[in-house]
CSV table of C-alpha atoms in Angstrom, one decimal:
chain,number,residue,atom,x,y,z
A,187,UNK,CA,-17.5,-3.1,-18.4
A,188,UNK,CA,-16.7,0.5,-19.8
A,189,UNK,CA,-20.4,0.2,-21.4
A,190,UNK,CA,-22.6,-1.2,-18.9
A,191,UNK,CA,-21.0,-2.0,-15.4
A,192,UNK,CA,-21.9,0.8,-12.2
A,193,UNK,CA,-19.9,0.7,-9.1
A,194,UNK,CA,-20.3,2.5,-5.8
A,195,UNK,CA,-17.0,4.9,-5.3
A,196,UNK,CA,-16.9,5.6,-1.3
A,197,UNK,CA,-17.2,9.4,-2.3
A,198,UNK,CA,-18.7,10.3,-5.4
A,199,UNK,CA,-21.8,7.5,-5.1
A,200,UNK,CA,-22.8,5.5,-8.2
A,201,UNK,CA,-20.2,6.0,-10.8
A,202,UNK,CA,-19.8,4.1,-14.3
A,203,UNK,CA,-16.9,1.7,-14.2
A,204,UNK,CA,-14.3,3.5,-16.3
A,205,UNK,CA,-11.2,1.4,-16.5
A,206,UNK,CA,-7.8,2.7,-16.5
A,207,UNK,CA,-5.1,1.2,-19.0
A,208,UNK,CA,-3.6,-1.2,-16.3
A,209,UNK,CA,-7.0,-3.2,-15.1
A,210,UNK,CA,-7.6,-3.3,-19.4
A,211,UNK,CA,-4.0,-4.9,-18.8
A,212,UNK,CA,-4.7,-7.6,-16.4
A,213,UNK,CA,-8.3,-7.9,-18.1
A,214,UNK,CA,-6.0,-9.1,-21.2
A,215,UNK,CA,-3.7,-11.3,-19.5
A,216,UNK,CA,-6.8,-13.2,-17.7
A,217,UNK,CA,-8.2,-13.5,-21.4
A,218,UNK,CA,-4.8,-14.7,-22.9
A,219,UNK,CA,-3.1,-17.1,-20.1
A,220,UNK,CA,-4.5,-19.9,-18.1
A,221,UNK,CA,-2.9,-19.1,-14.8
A,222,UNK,CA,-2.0,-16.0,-13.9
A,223,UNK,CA,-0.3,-14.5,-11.1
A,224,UNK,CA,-0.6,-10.8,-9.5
A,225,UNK,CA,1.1,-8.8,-7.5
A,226,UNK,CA,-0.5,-5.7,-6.5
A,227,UNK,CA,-0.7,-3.0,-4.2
A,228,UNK,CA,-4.0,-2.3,-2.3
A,229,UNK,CA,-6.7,0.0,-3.2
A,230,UNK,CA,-5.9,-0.5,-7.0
A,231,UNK,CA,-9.6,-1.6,-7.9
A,232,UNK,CA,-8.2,-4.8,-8.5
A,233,UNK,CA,-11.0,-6.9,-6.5
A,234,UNK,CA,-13.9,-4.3,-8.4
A,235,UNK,CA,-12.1,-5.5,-11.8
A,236,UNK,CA,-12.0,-9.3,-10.3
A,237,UNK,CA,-15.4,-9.0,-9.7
A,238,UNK,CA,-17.0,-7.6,-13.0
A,239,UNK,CA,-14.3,-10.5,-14.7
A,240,UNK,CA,-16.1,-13.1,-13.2
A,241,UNK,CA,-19.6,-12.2,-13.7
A,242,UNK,CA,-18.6,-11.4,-17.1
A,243,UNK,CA,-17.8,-15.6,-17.3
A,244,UNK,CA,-21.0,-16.6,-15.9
A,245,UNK,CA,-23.2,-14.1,-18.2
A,246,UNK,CA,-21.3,-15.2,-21.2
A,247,UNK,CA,-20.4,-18.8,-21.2
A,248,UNK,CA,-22.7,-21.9,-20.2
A,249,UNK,CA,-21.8,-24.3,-17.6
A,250,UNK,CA,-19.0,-22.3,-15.9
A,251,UNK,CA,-18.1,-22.6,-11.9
A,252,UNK,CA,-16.9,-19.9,-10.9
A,253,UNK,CA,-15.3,-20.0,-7.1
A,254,UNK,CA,-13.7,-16.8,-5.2
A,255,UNK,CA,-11.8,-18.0,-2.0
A,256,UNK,CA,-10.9,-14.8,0.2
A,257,UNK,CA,-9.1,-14.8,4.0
A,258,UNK,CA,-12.7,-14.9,5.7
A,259,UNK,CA,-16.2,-15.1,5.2
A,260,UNK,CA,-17.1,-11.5,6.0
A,261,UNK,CA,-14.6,-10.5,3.3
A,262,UNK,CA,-15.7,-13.8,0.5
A,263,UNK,CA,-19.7,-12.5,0.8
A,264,UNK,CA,-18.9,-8.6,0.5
A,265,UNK,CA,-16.5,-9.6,-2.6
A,266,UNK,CA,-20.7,-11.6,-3.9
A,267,UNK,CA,-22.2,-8.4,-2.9
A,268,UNK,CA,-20.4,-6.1,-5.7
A,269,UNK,CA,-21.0,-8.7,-8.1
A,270,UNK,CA,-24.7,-8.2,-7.1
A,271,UNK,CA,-24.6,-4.7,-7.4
A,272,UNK,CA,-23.1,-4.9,-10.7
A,273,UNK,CA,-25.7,-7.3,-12.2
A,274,UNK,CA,-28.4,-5.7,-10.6
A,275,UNK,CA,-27.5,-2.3,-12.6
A,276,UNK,CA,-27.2,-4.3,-16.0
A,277,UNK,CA,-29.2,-3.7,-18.7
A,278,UNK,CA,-32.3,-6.4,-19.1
A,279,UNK,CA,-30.5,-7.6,-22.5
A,280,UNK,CA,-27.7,-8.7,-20.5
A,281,UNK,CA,-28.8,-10.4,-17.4
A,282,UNK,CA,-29.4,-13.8,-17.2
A,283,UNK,CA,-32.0,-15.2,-14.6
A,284,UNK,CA,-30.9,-16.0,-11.5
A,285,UNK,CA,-32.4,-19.1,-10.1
A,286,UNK,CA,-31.7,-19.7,-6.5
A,287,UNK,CA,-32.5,-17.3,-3.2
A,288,UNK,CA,-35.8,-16.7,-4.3
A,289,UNK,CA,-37.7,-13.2,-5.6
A,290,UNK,CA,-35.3,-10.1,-6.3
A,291,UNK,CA,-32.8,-11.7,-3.7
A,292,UNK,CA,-30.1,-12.3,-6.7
A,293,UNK,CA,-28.6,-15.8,-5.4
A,294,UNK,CA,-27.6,-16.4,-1.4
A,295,UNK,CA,-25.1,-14.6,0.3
A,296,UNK,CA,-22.6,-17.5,-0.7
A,297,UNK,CA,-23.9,-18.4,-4.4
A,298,UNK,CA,-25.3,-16.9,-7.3
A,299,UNK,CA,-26.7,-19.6,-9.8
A,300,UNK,CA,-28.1,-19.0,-13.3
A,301,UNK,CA,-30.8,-20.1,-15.5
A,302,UNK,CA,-27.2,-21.3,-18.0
A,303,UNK,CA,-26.4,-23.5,-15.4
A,304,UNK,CA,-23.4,-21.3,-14.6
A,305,UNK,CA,-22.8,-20.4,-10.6
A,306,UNK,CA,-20.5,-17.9,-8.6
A,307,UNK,CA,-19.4,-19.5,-5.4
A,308,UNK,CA,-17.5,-17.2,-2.7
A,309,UNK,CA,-15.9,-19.1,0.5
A,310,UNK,CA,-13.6,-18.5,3.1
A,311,UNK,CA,-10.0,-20.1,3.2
A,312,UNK,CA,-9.8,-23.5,4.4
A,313,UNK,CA,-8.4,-26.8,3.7
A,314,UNK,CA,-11.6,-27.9,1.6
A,315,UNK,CA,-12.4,-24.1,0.2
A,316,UNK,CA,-11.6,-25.1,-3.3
A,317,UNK,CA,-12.9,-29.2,-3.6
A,318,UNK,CA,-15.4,-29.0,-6.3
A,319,UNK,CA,-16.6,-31.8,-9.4
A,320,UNK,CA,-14.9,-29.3,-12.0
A,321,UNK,CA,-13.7,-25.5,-11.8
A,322,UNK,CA,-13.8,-23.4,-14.8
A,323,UNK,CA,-12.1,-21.0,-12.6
A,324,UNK,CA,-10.7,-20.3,-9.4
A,325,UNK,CA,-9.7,-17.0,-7.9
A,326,UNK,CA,-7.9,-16.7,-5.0
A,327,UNK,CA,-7.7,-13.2,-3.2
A,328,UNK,CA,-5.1,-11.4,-1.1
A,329,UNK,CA,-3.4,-15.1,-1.0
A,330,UNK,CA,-0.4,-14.2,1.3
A,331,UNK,CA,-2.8,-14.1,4.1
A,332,UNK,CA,-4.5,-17.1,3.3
A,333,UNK,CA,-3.6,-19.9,6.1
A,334,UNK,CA,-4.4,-22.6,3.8
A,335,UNK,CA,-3.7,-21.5,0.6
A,336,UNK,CA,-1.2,-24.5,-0.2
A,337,UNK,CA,-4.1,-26.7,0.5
A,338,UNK,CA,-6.3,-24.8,-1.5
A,339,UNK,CA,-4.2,-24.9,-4.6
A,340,UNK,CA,-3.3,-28.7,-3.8
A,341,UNK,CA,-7.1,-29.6,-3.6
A,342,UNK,CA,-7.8,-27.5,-6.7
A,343,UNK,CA,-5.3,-28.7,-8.9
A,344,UNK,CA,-8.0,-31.9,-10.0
A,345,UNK,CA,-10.8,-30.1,-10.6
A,346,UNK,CA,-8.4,-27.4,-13.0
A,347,UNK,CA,-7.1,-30.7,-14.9
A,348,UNK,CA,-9.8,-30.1,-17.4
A,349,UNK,CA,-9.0,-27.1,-18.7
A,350,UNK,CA,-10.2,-24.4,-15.6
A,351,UNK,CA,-9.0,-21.4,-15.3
A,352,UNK,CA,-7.0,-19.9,-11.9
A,353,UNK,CA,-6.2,-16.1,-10.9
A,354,UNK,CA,-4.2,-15.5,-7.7
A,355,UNK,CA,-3.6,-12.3,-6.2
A,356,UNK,CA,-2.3,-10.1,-3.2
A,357,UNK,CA,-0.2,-7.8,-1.9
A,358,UNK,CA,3.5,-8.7,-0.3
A,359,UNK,CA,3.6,-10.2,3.2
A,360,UNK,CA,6.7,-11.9,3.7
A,361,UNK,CA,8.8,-14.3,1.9
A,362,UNK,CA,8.6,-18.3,1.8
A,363,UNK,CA,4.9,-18.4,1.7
A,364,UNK,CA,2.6,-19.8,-0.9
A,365,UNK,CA,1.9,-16.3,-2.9
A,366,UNK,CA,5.9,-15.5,-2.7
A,367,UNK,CA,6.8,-18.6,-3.9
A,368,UNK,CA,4.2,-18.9,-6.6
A,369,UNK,CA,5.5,-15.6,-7.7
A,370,UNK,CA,9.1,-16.1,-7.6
A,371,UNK,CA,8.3,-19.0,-9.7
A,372,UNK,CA,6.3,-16.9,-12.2
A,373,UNK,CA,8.8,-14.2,-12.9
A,374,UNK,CA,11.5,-17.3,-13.4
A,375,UNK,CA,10.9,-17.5,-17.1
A,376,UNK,CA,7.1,-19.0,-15.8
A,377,UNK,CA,8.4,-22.1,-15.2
A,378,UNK,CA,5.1,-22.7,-12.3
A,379,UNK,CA,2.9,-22.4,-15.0
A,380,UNK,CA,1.6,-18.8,-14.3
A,381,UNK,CA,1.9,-15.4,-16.1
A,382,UNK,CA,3.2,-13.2,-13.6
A,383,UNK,CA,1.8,-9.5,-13.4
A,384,UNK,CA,2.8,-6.8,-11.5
A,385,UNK,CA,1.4,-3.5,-10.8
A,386,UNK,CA,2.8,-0.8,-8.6
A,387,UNK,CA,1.6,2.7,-7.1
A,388,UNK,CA,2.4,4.5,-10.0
A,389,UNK,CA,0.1,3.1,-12.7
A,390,UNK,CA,-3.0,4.4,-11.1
A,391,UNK,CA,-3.8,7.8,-12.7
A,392,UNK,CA,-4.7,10.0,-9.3
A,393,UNK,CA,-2.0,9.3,-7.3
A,394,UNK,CA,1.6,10.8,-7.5
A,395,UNK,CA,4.2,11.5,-5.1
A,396,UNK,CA,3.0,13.8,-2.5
A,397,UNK,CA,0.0,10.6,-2.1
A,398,UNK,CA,2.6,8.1,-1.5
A,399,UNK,CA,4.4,10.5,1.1
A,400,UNK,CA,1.4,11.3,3.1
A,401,UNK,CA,0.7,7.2,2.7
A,402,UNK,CA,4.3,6.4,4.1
A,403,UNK,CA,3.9,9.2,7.4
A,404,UNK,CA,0.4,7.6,8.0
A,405,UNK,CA,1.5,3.6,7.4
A,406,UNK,CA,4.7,3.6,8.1
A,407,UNK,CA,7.6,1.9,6.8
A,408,UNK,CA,6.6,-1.7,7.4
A,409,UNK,CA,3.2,-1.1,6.5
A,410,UNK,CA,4.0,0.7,3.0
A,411,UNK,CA,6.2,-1.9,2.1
A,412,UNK,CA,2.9,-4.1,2.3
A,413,UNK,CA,0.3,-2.3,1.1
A,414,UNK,CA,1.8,0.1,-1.1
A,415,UNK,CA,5.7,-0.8,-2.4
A,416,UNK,CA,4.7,-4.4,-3.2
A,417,UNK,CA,8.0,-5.3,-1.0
A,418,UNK,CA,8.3,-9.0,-0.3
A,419,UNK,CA,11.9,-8.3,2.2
A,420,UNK,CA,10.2,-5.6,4.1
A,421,UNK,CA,6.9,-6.5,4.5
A,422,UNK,CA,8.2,-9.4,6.4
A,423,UNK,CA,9.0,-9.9,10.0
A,424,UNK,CA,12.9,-9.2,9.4
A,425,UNK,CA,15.8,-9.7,12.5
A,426,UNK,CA,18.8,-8.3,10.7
A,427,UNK,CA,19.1,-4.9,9.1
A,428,UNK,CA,17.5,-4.4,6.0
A,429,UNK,CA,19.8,-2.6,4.2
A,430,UNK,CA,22.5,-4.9,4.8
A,431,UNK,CA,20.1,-7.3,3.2
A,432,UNK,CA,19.6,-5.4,0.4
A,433,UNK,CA,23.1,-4.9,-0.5
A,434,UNK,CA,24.0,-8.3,-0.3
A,435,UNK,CA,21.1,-9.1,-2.5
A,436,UNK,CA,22.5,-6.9,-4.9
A,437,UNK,CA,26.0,-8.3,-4.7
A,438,UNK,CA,24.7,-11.6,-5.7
A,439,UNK,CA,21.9,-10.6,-8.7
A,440,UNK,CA,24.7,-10.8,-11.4
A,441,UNK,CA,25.6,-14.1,-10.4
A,442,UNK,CA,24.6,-17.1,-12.3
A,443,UNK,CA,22.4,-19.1,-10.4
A,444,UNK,CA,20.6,-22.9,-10.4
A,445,UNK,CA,17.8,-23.3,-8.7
A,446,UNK,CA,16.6,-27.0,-6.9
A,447,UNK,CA,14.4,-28.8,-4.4
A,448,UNK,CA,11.2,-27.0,-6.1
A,449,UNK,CA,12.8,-23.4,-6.2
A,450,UNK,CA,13.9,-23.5,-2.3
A,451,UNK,CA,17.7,-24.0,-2.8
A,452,UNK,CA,20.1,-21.6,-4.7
A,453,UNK,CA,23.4,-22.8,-6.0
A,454,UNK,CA,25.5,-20.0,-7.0
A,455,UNK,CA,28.6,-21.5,-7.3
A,456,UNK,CA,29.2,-26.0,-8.0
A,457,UNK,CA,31.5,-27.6,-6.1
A,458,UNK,CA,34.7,-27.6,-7.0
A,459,UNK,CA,37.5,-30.8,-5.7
A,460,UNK,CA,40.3,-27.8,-4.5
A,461,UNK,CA,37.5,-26.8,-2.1
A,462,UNK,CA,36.5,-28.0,1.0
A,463,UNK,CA,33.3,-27.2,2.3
A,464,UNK,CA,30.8,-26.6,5.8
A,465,UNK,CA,26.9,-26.5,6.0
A,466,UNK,CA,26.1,-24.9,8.7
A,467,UNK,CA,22.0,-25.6,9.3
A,468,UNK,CA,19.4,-23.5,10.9
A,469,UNK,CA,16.7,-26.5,12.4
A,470,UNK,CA,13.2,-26.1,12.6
A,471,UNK,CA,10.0,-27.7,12.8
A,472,UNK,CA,8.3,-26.9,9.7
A,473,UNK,CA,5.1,-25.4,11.3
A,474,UNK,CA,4.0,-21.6,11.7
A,475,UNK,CA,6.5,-19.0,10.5
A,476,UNK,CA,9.8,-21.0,11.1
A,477,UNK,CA,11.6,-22.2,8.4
A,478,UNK,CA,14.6,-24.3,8.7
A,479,UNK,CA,17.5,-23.0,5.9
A,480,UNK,CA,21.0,-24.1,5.4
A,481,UNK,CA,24.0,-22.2,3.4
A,482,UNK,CA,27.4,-24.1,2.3
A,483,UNK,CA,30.0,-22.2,2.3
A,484,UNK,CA,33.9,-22.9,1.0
A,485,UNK,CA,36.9,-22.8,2.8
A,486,UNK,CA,37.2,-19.2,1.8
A,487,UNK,CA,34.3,-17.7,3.8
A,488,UNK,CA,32.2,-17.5,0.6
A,489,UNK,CA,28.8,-18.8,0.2
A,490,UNK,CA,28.0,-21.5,-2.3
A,491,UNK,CA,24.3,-22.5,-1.7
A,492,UNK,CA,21.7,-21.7,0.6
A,493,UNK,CA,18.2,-22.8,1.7
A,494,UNK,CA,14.8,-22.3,3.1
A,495,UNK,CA,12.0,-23.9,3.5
A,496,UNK,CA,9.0,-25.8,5.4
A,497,UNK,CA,10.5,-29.1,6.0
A,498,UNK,CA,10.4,-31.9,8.6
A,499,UNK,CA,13.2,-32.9,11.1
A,500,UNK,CA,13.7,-36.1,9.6
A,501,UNK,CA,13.6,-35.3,6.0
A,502,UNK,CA,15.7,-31.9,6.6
A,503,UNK,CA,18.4,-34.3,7.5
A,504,UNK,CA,18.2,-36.1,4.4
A,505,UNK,CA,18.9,-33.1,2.7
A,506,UNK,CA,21.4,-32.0,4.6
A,507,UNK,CA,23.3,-35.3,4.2
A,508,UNK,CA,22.4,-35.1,0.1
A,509,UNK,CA,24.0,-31.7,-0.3
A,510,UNK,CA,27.0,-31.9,2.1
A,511,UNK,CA,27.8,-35.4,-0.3
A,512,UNK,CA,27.1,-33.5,-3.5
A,513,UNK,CA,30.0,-30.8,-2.3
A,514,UNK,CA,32.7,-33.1,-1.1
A,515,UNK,CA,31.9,-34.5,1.9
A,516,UNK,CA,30.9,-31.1,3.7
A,517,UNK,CA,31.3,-30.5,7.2
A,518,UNK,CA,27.6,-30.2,8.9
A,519,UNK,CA,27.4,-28.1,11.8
A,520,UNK,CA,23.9,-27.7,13.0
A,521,UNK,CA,22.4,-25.9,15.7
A,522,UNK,CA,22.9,-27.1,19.3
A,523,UNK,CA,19.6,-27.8,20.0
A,524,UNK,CA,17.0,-30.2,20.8
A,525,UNK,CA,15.7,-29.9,17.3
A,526,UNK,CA,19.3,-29.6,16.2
A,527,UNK,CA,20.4,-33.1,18.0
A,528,UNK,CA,17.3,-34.7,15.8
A,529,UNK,CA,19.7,-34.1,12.9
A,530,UNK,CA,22.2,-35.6,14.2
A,531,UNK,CA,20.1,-38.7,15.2
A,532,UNK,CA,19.0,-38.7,11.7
């Protein structure tokens, strides 16, 4: 890349693509672990770096499917278009022909195949973005945006089983979708499987911080929690204060915890036979933004367990009735609601 790989810069033109000591980082963990995991802020050159890394694969290895799944098509086919520009600038010695979109066209505006029977593929997110006979590797761009990125990674998961390679990345937006939950998982000892990297503000060379305080005046707080801090808590949409938050976050990081029901319930502390115990239950449909969540707490006011997640009616209830057994025969006290009285029924 350092040798041989030009990229436009929006104001200096043509430029050689010099890499700083954090994208030789990531370029190392992508080379070392299978699945890997990144958190990033925007404007890092991360997508530039994502690009020359997979054309890199298809000019060096046989037989290799390569698919990029962004939030839209717009965004999917101007990702293709760098990697065109980059091959297009290559020295003869390292291109290899491409074979489909006919004279000096470099591929379609979806798919660039070579004469080594490797292929780029770049798609928009949908439920069927990432069904393929075999991947040797998947990338999946600004995931917490993506509407159907649990699908995608469901649907992909067979064509990986033979050894294919995935690299998921995106700034915060929220916590309790698909990217925050495959990152909490990552930085928890890696127990999902993926190598978790994260890169902040800092790392890149010509910024400092007079940039980030003209960035916070023009974005706002909200929006700099997104696109700059790498802030899962207040890049979300947030009711209570987020201080307050904070500080209880704090108060419970030096507590031991156990995690269950695939990382969406924390137990801080087990039940213990002197204590008597309540669940009170937040109910929700599972669909869009709502989550339902539950916390047990003992006769002393102090929380015990708590959870959220995308669940039905029908099965929250199960749960409900599993946990309030597991701690003495809690008290349950849902919501008096319509969906509430569905866990009563239930």
């Amino acid at each position: 890349i350092n040798n041989y790989v030009r990229i436009p810069h929006p104001m200096r033109g043509e430029i050689p693509f010099k890499l700083y000591p954090f994208q030789i980082g990531l370029i190392m963990a992508y080379l070392k672990y299978r699945y890997t995991v990144c958190l990033k802020p925007r404007q890092m050159g991360v997508s530039m770096l994502i690009a020359a890394y997979a054309l890199w694969v298809v000019l060096f290895h046989t037989h290799k499917n390569v698919t990029i799944v962004s939030i839209k098509q717009s965004v999917a086919r101007a990702l293709l278009r760098r990697i065109k520009y980059m091959y297009e600038r290559l020295p003869p010695f390292l291109k290899v022909e491409v074979v489909n979109g006919g004279a000096n066209q470099y591929g379609t505006a979806d798919e660039m195949m070579f004469a080594n029977k490797s292929e780029i593929k770049v798609t928009s997110s949908s439920e069927d973005a990432a069904r393929s006979d075999s991947l040797s590797l998947l990338i999946m761009d600004e995931v917490a945006f993506q509407r159907y990125a649990t699908q995608i990674w469901g649907a992909a998961q067979p064509t990986l089983s033979t050894g294919g390679q995935a690299i998921i990345l995106s700034t915060a937006s929220g916590m309790g979708n698909f990217f925050h939950q495959t990152w909490t998982g990552a930085v928890q000892n890696c127990s999902n499987g993926f190598f978790p990297v994260k890169l902040t503000w800092q790392m890149h060379p010509d910024r400092d911080q007079a940039w980030y305080d003209e960035q916070l005046k023009v974005l706002g707080e909200k929006r700099t929690a997104q696109e700059i801090d790498c802030n899962f808590l207040k890049s979300g949409y947030n009711v209570f204060n987020l201080d307050k938050i904070r500080a209880i976050e704090d108060r419970i990081n030096g507590l031991t915890k156990q995690v269950f029901e695939n990382g969406n319930l924390v137990v801080y502390f087990p039940y213990d036979p002197d204590r008597t115990y309540t669940i009170g239950a937040d109910v929700a449909t599972g669909h869009s933004r709502d989550f339902s969540a539950f916390t047990i707490m003992d006769d002393k006011g102090r929380g015990v367990a708590s959870y959220k997640g995308k669940i039905g009616i029908r099965q929250f209830g199960h749960l409900l009735m599993k946990w309030g057994q597991r701690y003495g025969t809690a008290l349950l006290a849902p919501e008096a609601n319509a969906i509430g009285e569905g866990i009563i029924a239930v």
